[in-house]
Tab-separated table of C-alpha atoms in Angstrom:
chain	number	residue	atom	x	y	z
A	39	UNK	CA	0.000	0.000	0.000
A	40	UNK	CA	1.303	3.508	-0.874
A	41	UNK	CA	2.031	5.504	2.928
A	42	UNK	CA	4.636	7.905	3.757
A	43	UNK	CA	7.843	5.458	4.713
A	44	UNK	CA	6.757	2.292	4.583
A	45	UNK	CA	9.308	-0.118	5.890
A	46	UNK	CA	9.050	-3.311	3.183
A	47	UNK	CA	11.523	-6.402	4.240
A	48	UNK	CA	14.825	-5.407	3.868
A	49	UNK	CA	15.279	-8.784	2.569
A	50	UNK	CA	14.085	-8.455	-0.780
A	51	UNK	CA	16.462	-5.274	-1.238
A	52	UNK	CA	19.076	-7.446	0.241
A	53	UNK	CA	18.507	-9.894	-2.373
A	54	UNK	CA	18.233	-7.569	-4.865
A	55	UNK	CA	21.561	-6.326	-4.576
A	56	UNK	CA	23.192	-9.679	-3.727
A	57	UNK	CA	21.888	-10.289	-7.717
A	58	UNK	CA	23.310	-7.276	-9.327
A	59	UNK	CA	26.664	-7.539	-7.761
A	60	UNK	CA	27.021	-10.793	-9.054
A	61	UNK	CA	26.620	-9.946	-12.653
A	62	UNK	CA	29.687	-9.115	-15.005
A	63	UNK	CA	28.656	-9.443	-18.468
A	64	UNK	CA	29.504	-7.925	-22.045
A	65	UNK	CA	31.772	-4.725	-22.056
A	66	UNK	CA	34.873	-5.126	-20.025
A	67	UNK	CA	36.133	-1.640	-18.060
A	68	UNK	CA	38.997	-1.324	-20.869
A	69	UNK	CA	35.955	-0.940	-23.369
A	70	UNK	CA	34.733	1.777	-21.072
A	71	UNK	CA	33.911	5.366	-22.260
A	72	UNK	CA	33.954	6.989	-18.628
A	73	UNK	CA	36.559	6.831	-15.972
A	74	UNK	CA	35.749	5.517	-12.481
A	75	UNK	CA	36.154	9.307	-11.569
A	76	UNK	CA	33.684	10.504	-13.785
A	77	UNK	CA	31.349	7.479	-12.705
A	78	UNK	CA	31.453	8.597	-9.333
A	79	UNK	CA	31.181	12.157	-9.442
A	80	UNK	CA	28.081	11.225	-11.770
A	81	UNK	CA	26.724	9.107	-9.003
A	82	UNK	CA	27.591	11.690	-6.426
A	83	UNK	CA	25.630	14.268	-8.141
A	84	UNK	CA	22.617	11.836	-8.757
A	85	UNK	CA	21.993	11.048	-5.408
A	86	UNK	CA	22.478	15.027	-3.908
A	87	UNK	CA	20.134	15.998	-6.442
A	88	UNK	CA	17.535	13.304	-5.274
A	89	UNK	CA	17.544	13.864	-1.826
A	90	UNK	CA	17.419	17.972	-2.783
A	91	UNK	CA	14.361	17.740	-4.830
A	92	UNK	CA	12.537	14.566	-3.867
A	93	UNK	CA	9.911	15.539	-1.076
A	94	UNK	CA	9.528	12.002	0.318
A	95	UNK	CA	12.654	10.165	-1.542
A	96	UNK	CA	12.094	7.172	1.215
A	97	UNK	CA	8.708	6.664	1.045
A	98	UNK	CA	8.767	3.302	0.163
A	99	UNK	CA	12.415	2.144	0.474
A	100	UNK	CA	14.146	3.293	3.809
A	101	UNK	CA	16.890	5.729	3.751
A	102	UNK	CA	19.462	3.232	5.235
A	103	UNK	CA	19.148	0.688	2.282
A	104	UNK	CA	18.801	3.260	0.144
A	105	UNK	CA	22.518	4.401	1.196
A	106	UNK	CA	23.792	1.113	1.136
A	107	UNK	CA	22.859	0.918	-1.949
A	108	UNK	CA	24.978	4.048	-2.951
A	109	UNK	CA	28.139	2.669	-0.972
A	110	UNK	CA	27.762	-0.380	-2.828
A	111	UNK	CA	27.607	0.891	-6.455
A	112	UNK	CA	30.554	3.015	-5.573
A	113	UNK	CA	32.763	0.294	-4.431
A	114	UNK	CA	31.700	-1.637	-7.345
A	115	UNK	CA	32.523	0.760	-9.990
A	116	UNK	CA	36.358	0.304	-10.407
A	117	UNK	CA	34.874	-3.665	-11.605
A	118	UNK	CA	31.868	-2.734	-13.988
A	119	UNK	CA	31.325	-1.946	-17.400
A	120	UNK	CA	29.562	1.258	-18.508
A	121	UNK	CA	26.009	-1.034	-18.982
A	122	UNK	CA	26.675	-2.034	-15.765
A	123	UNK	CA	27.262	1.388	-14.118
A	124	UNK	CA	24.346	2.333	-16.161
A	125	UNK	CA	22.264	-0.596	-15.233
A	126	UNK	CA	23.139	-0.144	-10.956
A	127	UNK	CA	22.023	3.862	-11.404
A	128	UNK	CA	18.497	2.799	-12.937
A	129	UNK	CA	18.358	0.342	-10.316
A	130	UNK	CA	19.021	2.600	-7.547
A	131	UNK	CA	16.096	5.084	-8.922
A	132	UNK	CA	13.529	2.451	-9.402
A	133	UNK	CA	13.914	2.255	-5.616
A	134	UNK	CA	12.168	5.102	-4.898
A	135	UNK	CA	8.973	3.100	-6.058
A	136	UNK	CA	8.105	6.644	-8.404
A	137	UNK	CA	7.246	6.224	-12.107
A	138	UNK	CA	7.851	10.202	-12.319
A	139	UNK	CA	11.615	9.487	-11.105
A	140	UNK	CA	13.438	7.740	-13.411
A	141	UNK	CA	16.217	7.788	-16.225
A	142	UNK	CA	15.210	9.422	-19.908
A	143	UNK	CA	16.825	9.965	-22.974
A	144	UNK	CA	18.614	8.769	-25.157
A	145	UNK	CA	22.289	8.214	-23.601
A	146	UNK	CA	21.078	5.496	-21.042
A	147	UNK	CA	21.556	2.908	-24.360
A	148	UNK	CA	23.530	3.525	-27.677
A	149	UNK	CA	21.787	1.345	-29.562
A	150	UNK	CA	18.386	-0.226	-28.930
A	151	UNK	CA	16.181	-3.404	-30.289
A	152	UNK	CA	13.405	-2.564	-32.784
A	153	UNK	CA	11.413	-4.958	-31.320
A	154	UNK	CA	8.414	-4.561	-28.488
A	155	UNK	CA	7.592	-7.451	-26.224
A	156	UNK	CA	4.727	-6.728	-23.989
A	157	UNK	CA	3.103	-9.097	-20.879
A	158	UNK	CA	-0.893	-10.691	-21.305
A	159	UNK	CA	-2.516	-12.906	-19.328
A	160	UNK	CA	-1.351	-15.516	-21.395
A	161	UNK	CA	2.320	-15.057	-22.207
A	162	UNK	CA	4.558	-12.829	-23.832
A	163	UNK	CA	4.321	-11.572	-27.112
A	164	UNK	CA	5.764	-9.160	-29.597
A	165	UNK	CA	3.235	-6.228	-30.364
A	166	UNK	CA	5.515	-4.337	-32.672
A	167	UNK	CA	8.629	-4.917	-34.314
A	168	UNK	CA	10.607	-3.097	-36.877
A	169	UNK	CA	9.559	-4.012	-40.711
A	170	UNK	CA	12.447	-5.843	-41.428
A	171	UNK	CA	11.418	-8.856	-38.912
A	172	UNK	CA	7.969	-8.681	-39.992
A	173	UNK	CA	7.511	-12.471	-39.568
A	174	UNK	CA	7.835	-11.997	-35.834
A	175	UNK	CA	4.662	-9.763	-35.236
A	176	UNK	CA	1.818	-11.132	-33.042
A	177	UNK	CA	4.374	-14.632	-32.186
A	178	UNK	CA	4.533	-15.387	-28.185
A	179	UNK	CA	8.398	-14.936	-27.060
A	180	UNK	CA	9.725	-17.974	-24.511
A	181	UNK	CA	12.874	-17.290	-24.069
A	182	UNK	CA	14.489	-13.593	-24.344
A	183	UNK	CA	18.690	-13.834	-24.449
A	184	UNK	CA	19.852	-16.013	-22.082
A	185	UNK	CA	16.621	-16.345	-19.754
A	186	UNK	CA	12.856	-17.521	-19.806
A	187	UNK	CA	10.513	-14.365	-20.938
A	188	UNK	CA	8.902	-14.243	-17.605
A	189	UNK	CA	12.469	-14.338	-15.844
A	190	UNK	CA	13.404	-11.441	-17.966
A	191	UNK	CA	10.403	-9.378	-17.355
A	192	UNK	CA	10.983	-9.866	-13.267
A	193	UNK	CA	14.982	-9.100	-14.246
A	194	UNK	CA	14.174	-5.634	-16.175
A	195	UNK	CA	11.630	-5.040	-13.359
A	196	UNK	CA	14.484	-4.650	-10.848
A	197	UNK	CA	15.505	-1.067	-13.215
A	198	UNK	CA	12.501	0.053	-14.129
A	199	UNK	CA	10.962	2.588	-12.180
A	200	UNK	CA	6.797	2.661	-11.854
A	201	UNK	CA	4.059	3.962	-9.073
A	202	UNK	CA	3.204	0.397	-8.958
A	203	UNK	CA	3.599	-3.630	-10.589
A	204	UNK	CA	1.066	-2.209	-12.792
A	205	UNK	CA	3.218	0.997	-14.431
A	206	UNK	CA	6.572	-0.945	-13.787
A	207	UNK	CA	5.437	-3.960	-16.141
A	208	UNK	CA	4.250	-1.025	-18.825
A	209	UNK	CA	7.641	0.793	-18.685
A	210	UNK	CA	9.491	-2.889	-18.621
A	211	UNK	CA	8.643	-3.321	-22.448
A	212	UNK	CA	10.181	0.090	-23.486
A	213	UNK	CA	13.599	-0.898	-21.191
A	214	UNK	CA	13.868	-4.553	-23.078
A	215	UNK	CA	14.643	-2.631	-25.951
A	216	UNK	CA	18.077	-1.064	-24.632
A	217	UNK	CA	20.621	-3.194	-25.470
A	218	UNK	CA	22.424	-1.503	-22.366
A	219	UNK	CA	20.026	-2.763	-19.673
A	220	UNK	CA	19.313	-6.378	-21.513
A	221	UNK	CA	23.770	-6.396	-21.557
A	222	UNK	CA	24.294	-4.780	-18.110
A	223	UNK	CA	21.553	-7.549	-16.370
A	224	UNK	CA	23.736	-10.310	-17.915
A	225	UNK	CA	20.140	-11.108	-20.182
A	226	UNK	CA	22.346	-10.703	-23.157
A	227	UNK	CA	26.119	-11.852	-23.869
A	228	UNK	CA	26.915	-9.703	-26.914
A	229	UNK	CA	26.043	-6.489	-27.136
A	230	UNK	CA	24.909	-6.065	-30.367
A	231	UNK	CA	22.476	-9.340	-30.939
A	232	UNK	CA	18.967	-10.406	-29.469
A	233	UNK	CA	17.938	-13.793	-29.299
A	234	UNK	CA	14.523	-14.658	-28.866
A	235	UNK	CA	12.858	-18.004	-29.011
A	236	UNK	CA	9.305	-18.149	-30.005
A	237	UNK	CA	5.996	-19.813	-31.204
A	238	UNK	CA	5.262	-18.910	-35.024
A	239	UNK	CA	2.300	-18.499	-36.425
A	240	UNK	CA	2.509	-22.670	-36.979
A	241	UNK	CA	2.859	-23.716	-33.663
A	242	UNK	CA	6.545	-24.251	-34.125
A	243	UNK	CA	9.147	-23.378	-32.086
A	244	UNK	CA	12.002	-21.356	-33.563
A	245	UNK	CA	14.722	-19.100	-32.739
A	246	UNK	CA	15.838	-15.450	-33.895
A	247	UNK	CA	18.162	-13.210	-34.003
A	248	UNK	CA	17.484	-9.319	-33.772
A	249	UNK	CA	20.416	-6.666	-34.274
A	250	UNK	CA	20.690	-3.814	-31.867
A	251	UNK	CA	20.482	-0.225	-33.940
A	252	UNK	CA	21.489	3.212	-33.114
A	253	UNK	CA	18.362	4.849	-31.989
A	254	UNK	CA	16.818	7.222	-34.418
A	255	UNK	CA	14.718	9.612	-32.955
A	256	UNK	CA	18.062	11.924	-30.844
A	257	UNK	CA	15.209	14.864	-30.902
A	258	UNK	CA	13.268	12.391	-28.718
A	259	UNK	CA	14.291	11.942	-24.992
A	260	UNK	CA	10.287	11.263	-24.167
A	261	UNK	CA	10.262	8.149	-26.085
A	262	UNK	CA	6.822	9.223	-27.687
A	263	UNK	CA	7.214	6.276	-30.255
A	264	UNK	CA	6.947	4.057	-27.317
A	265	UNK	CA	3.981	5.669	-25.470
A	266	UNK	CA	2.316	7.242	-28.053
A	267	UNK	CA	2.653	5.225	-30.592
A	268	UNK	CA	2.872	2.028	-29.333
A	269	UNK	CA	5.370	1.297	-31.276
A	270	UNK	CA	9.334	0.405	-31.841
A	271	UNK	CA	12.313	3.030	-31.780
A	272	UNK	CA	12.708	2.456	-35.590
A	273	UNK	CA	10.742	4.725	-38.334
A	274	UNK	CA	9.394	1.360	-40.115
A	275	UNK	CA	7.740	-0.442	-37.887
A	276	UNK	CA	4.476	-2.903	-37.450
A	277	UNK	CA	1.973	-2.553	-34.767
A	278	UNK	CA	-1.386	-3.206	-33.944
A	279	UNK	CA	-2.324	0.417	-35.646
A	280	UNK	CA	-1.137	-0.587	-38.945
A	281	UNK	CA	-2.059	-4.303	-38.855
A	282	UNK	CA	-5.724	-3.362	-38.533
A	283	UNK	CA	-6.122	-0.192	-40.417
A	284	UNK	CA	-8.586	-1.208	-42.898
A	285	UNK	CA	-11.502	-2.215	-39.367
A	286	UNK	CA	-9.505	-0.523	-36.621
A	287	UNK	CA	-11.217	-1.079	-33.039
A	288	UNK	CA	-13.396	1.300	-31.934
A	289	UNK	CA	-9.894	2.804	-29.336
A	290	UNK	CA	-7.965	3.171	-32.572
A	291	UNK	CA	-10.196	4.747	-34.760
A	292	UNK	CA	-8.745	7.914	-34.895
A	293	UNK	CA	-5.604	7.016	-32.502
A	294	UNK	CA	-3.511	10.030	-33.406
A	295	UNK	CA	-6.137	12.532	-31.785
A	296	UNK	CA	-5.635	13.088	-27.886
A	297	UNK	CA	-9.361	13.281	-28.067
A	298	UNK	CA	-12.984	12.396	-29.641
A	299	UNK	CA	-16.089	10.832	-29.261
A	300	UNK	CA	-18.847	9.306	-31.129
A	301	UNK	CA	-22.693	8.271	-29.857
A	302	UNK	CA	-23.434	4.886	-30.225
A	303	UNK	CA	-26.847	4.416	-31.041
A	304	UNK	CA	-27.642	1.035	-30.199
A	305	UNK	CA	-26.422	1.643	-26.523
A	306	UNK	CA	-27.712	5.040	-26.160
A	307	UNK	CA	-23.809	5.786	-25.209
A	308	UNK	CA	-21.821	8.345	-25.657
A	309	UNK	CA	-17.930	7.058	-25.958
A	310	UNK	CA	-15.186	9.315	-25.068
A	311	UNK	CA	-11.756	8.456	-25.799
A	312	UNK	CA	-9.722	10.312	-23.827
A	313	UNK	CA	-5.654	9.780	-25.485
A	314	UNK	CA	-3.532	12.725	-23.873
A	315	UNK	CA	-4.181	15.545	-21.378
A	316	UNK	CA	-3.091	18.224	-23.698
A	317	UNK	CA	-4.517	20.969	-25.832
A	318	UNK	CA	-4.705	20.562	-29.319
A	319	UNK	CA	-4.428	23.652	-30.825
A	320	UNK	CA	-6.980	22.939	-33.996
A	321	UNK	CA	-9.671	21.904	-31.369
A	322	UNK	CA	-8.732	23.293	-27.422
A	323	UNK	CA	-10.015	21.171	-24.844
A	324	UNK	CA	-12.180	23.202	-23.916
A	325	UNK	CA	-13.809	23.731	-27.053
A	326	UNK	CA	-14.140	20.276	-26.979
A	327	UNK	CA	-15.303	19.593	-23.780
A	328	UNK	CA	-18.230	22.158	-24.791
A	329	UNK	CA	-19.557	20.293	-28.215
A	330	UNK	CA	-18.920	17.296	-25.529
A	331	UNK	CA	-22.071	18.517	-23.160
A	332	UNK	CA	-23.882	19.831	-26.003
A	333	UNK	CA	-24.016	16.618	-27.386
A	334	UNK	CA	-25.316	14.806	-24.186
A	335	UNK	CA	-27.594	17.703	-24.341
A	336	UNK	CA	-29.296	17.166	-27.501
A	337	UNK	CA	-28.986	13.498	-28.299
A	338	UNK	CA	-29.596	12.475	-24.403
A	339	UNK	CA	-27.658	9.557	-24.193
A	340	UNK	CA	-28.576	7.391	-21.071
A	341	UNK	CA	-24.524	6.161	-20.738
A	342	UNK	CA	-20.882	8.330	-20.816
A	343	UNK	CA	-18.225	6.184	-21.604
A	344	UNK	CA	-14.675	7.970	-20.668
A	345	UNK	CA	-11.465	5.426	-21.990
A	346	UNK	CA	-8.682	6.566	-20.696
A	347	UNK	CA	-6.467	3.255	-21.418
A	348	UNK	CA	-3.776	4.453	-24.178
A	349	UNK	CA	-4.240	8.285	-21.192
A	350	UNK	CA	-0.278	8.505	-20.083
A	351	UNK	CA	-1.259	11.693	-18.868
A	352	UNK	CA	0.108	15.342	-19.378
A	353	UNK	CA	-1.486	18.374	-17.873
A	354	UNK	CA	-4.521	18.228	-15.018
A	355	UNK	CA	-5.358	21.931	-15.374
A	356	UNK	CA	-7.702	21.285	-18.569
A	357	UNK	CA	-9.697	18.520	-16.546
A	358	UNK	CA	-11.847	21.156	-14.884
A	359	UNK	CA	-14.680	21.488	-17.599
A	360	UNK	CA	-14.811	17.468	-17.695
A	361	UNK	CA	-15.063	17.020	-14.365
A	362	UNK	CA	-17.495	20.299	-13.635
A	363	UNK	CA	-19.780	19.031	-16.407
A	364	UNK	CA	-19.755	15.687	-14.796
A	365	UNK	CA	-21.246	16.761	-11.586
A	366	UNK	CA	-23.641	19.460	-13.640
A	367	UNK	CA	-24.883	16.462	-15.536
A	368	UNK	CA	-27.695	14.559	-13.280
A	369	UNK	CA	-28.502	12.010	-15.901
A	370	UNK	CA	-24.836	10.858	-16.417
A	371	UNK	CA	-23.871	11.018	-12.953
A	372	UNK	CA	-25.299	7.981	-11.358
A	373	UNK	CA	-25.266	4.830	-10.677
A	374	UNK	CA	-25.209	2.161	-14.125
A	375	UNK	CA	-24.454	5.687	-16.217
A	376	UNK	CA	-21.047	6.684	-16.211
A	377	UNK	CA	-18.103	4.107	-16.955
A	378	UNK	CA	-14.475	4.971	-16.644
A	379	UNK	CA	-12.191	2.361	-18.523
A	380	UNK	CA	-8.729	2.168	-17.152
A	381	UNK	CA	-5.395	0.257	-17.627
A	382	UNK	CA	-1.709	0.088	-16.458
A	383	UNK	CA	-1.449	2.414	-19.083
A	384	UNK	CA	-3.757	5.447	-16.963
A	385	UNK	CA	-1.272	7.234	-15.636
A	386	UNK	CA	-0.267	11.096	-14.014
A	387	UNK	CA	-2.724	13.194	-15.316
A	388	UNK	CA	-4.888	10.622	-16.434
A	389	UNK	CA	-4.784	9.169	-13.389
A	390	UNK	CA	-5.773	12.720	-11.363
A	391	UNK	CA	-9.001	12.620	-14.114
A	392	UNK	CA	-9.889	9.046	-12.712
A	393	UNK	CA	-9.389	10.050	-8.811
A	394	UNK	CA	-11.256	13.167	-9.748
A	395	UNK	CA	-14.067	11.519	-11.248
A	396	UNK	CA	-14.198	8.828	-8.174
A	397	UNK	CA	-14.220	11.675	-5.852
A	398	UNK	CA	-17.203	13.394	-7.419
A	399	UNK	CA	-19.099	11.183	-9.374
A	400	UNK	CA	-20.755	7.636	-9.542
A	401	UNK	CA	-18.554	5.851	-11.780
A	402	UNK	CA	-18.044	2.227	-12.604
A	403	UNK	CA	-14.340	1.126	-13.370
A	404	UNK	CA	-13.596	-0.961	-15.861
A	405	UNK	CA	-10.363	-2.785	-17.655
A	406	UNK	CA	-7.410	-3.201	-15.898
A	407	UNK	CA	-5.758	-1.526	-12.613
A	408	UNK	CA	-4.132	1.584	-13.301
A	409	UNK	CA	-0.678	2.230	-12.944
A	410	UNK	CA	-0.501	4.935	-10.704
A	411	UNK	CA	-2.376	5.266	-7.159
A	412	UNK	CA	-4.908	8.286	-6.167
A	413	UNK	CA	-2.406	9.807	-4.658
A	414	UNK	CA	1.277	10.004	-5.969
A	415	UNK	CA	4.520	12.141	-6.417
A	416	UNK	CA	4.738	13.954	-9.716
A	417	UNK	CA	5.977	16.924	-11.059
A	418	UNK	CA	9.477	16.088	-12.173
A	419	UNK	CA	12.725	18.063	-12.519
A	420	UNK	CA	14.904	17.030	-14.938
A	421	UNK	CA	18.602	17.016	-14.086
A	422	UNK	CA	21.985	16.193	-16.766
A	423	UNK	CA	24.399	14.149	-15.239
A	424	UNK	CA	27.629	16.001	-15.902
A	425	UNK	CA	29.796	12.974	-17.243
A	426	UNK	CA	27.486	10.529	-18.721
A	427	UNK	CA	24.840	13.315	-20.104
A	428	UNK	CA	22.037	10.932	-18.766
A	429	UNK	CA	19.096	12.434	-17.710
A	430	UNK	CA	17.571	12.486	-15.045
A	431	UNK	CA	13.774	13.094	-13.827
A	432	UNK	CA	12.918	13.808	-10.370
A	433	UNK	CA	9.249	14.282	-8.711
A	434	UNK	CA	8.913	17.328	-6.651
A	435	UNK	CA	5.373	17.441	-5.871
A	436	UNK	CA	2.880	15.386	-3.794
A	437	UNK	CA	-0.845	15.107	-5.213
A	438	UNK	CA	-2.881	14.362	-2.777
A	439	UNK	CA	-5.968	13.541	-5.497
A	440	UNK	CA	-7.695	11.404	-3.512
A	441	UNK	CA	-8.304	11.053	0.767
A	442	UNK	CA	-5.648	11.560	3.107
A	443	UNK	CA	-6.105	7.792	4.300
A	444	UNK	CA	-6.365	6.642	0.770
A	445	UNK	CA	-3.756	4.243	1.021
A	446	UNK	CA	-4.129	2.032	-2.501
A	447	UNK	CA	-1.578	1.018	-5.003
A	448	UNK	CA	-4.317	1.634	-7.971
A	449	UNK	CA	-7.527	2.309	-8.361
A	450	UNK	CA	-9.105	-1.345	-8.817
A	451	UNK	CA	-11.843	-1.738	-11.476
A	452	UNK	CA	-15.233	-3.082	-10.472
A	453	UNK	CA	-15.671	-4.684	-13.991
A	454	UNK	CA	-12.070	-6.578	-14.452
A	455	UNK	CA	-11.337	-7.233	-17.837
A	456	UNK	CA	-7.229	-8.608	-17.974
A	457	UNK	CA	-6.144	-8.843	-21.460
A	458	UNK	CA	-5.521	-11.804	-23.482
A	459	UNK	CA	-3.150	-12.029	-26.855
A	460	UNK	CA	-6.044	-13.416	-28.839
A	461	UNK	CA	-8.299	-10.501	-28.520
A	462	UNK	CA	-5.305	-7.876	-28.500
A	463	UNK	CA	-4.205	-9.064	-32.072
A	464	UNK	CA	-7.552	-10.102	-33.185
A	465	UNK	CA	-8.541	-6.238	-32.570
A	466	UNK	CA	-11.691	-6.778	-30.544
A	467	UNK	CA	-12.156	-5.073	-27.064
A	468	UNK	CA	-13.629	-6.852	-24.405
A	469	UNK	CA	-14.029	-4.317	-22.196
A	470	UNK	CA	-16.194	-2.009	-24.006
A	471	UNK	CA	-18.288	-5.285	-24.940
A	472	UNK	CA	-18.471	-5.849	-21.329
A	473	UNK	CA	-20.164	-2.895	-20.544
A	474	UNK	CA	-22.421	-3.374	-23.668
A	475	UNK	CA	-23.499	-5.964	-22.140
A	476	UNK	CA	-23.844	-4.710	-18.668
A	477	UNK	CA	-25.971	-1.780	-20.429
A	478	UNK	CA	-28.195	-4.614	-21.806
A	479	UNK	CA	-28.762	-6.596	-18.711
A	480	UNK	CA	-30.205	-2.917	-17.103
C-alpha cells in the first residue's frame, strides 16, 4: 500500500543487490567510455540531487538501504562496465517506487532493439517490431537472451521505475529494448544481438536473431514512439495500428487525436476516448469539452463512456470542464451511467481525471488496474548528469488527489477485464463489450 515510509523487508532489497553484484557481463572496463572518476562524481551528483528535490525520496524504500545501496555501487565501480554502471544507477532510482523518477533519454543505451515485447494474461508476445522482422509480429516470445521471458520481465523489473507492478510492467517493455540494460543484467552476452525463441504463427518453435540499432529519434528523450505510438524506436515499424487499419477497433479509430467521441446508437452511449491531457491547438479542450455537453444535451444519451487506457497523462489543469460538467450532468452522474475504462497504461494526469471523477461522481471502473495510485509524487525536474549526459527526472510534488487515508496502489476496477493475446491481435475489445453488455442486462 502507498504511505509515507513504509518499511518493506529489507530482505528483498538485500537480495536484490546480492543479484546485481554478481553480474559481469559484455563490455569489459577497458571498453569503457567513462573513468571511475567521472562514474562517481556522476553518481555523487545523482543522489544530492535526489535527496534535494525529492519531497519524500524514502517513502517506500528506507533511507538506510537506500545508502547502502549508494556505498555499494561506488565500491563496485572500479569492476563494472559502462552497462553495468548504467544498469546499478536505474536500479538505484527504481527504488524510490516513483514512475515520475526515473532515467530518460537517449544516452542510457547507444543502440536499442526494434522490437516490443509486452506481458498478457497468457504469455509474452511481440506487439511491434521493426519491418524488417515482420515475420515476428503477433508470435509469443519464450525465451528472451539467455533467460525464460517471464524471468526477464521480473529481471528488467528490478531497473525500471513505476508507481506500482502495474506501471513498472508497462515501462518494462520500453527498457527490453536497450541493449544496455538487456547487456548490463547479464540477459544478453553480446552487445549487439537479441535472441529470442518463439511460437510462429505454426505452432513451431524457432529461434531469432534481432540486431541492436542506433536509436533514431536523438530529438526524442520522451520516447513518444513508445507511449504514443505504441510502437518500436525504428521509423518502419508494425503494430497493432497498422495491422488493422482497414476495421480498426473502436480505441484506434482515430488514434492520433488526444481526443474524440462518437454516440453509439444502439447503446444510447456516448464514448469518449480520452488519449492525452493536452490541448490541441486545432480543437482546445475546452472547445471540446463544450460540443462534448452539447451533445449529451441534444442526443440524451442514457450512458458516458470515458477510456482513458492508451491516457499517459500530461497536464490536469484542462480537466476542470470534464469534471465540472460531470457533476452538472444529473442524468450521467449515477449509478449504471457513467463508466471509466482504465489500464496500467492510466497514468499522471490521467490518473488525477480518474481520482477526480471517483471523488465526485458515480462511476463504474472498468479494464485493468491503473498504474498509478490516487495519490502520488509527480511533477518532475529534470537534471543532466555532468559525465554521462544521462538524464535524469525527479518528482517534486505530492498530489494528494484522492483522501488523506487513501492508502491504494491503484484504483481497482469493479468490472475486471485482464487482457488476453487473442483478442489484442484479433482487434476486438472486451471491455467495451463488457459494458455493452452490462448496459443490456439494465
Amino acid at each position: 500500500m502507498i504511505t509515507n515510509r513504509i518499511i518493506l523487508p529489507i530482505l528483498a532489497f538485500e537480495l536484490t543487490l546480492i543479484f546485481l553484484s554478481t553480474i559481469s557481463f559484455g563490455q569489459t572496463t577497458k571498453d569503457r567510455k567513462f573513468t571511475d572518476n567521472q562514474w562517481l562524481s556522476d553518481l555523487d551528483s545523482m543522489v544530492f540531487f535526489m535527496k534535494k528535490t525529492h519531497p519524500g525520496l524514502y517513502w517506500k524504500t528506507p533511507e538506510e538501504t537506500f545508502n547502502n545501496q549508494v556505498n555499494q555501487i561506488k565500491g563496485e565501480i572500479p569492476r563494472l562496465s559502462d552497462n553495468e554502471i548504467i544498469t546499478r544507477f536505474c536500479n538505484l532510482v527504481s527504488l524510490v517506487k516513483d514512475g515520475h523518477t526515473l532515467f530518460m533519454g537517449s544516452n542510457i543505451s547507444e543502440k536499442y532493439f526494434p522490437v516490443r515485447i509486452e506481458s498478457f494474461s497468457d504469455g509474452h508476445f511481440i506487439t511491434a517490431v521493426s519491418k524488417q522482422y515482420a515475420d515476428l509480429y503477433g508470435v509469443r516470445v519464450l525465451k528472451i537472451g539467455n533467460y525464460s521471458s517471464a524471468e526477464v520481465f521480473k529481471k528488467i523489473g528490478t531497473v525500471t521505475s513505476g508507481d506500482n507492478s502495474n506501471s513498472e510492467l508497462y515501462w518494462s517493455s520500453r527498457n527490453l529494448t536497450m541493449n544496455s540494460l538487456l547487456n548490463g543484467l547479464g540477459i544478453i552476452s553480446a552487445l549487439d544481438l537479441l535472441t529470442l525463441e518463439i511460437i510462429n504463427k505454426n505452432n513451431e518453435i524457432k529461434t531469432f536473431s534481432i540486431k541492436a540499432e542506433n536509436y533514431p529519434f536523438k530529438d526524442d528523450p520522451y520516447y513518444n514512439w513508445f507511449w504514443h505510438d505504441n510502437a518500436v524506436p525504428d521509423k518502419n515499424y508494425l503494430n497493432l495500428v497498422s495491422a488493422c487499419s482497414d476495421n480498426p477497433p473502436l480505441r484506434l479509430k482515430t488514434f492520433e487525436k488526444p481526443y474524440w467521441f462518437e454516440y453509439i446508437e444502439e447503446q444510447k452511449a456516448l464514448y469518449f476516448c480520452f488519449n492525452r491531457c493536452e490541448n490541441d491547438s486545432k480543437k482546445p479542450f475546452s472547445d471540446f469539452i463544450k460540443n462534448l455537453w452539447n451533445t449529451v444535451e441534444t442526443k440524451k444519451p442514457e450512458k458516458l463512456i470515458i477510456d482513458l487506457r492508451n491516457n499517459l497523462g500530461g497536464t490536469n489543469s484542462y480537466l476542470q470542464p470534464l469534471i465540472h460538467g460531470i457533476i452538472r450532468h444529473d442524468e450521467i452522474n449515477k449509478s449504471g451511467h457513467l463508466f471509466v475504462m482504465i489500464s496500467r497504461k492510466t497514468f499522471s494526469a490521467a490518473m488525477h481525471c480518474a481520482t477526480w471523477i471517483e471523488r465526485n461522481a458515480q462511476p463504474i471502473f472498468v479494464g485493468e488496474p491503473t498504474g498509478a495510485a490516487p495519490n502520488h509524487y509527480a511533477d518532475p525536474k529534470i537534471y543532466e548528469l555532468p559525465n554521462s549526459k544521462l538524464l535524469l527526472f525527479v518528482s517534486t510534488t505530492w498530489w494528494q488527489n484522492g483522501l488523506p487515508w487513501d492508502k491504494r496502489e491503484w484504483i481497482e476496477p469493479e468490472l475486471k477485464v485482464e487482457v488476453d493475446s487473442k483478442e489484442y491481435f484479433n482487434g476486438e475489445d472486451k471491455a467495451l463489450e463488457k459494458i455493452f453488455n452490462f448496459i443490456m442486462k439494465q
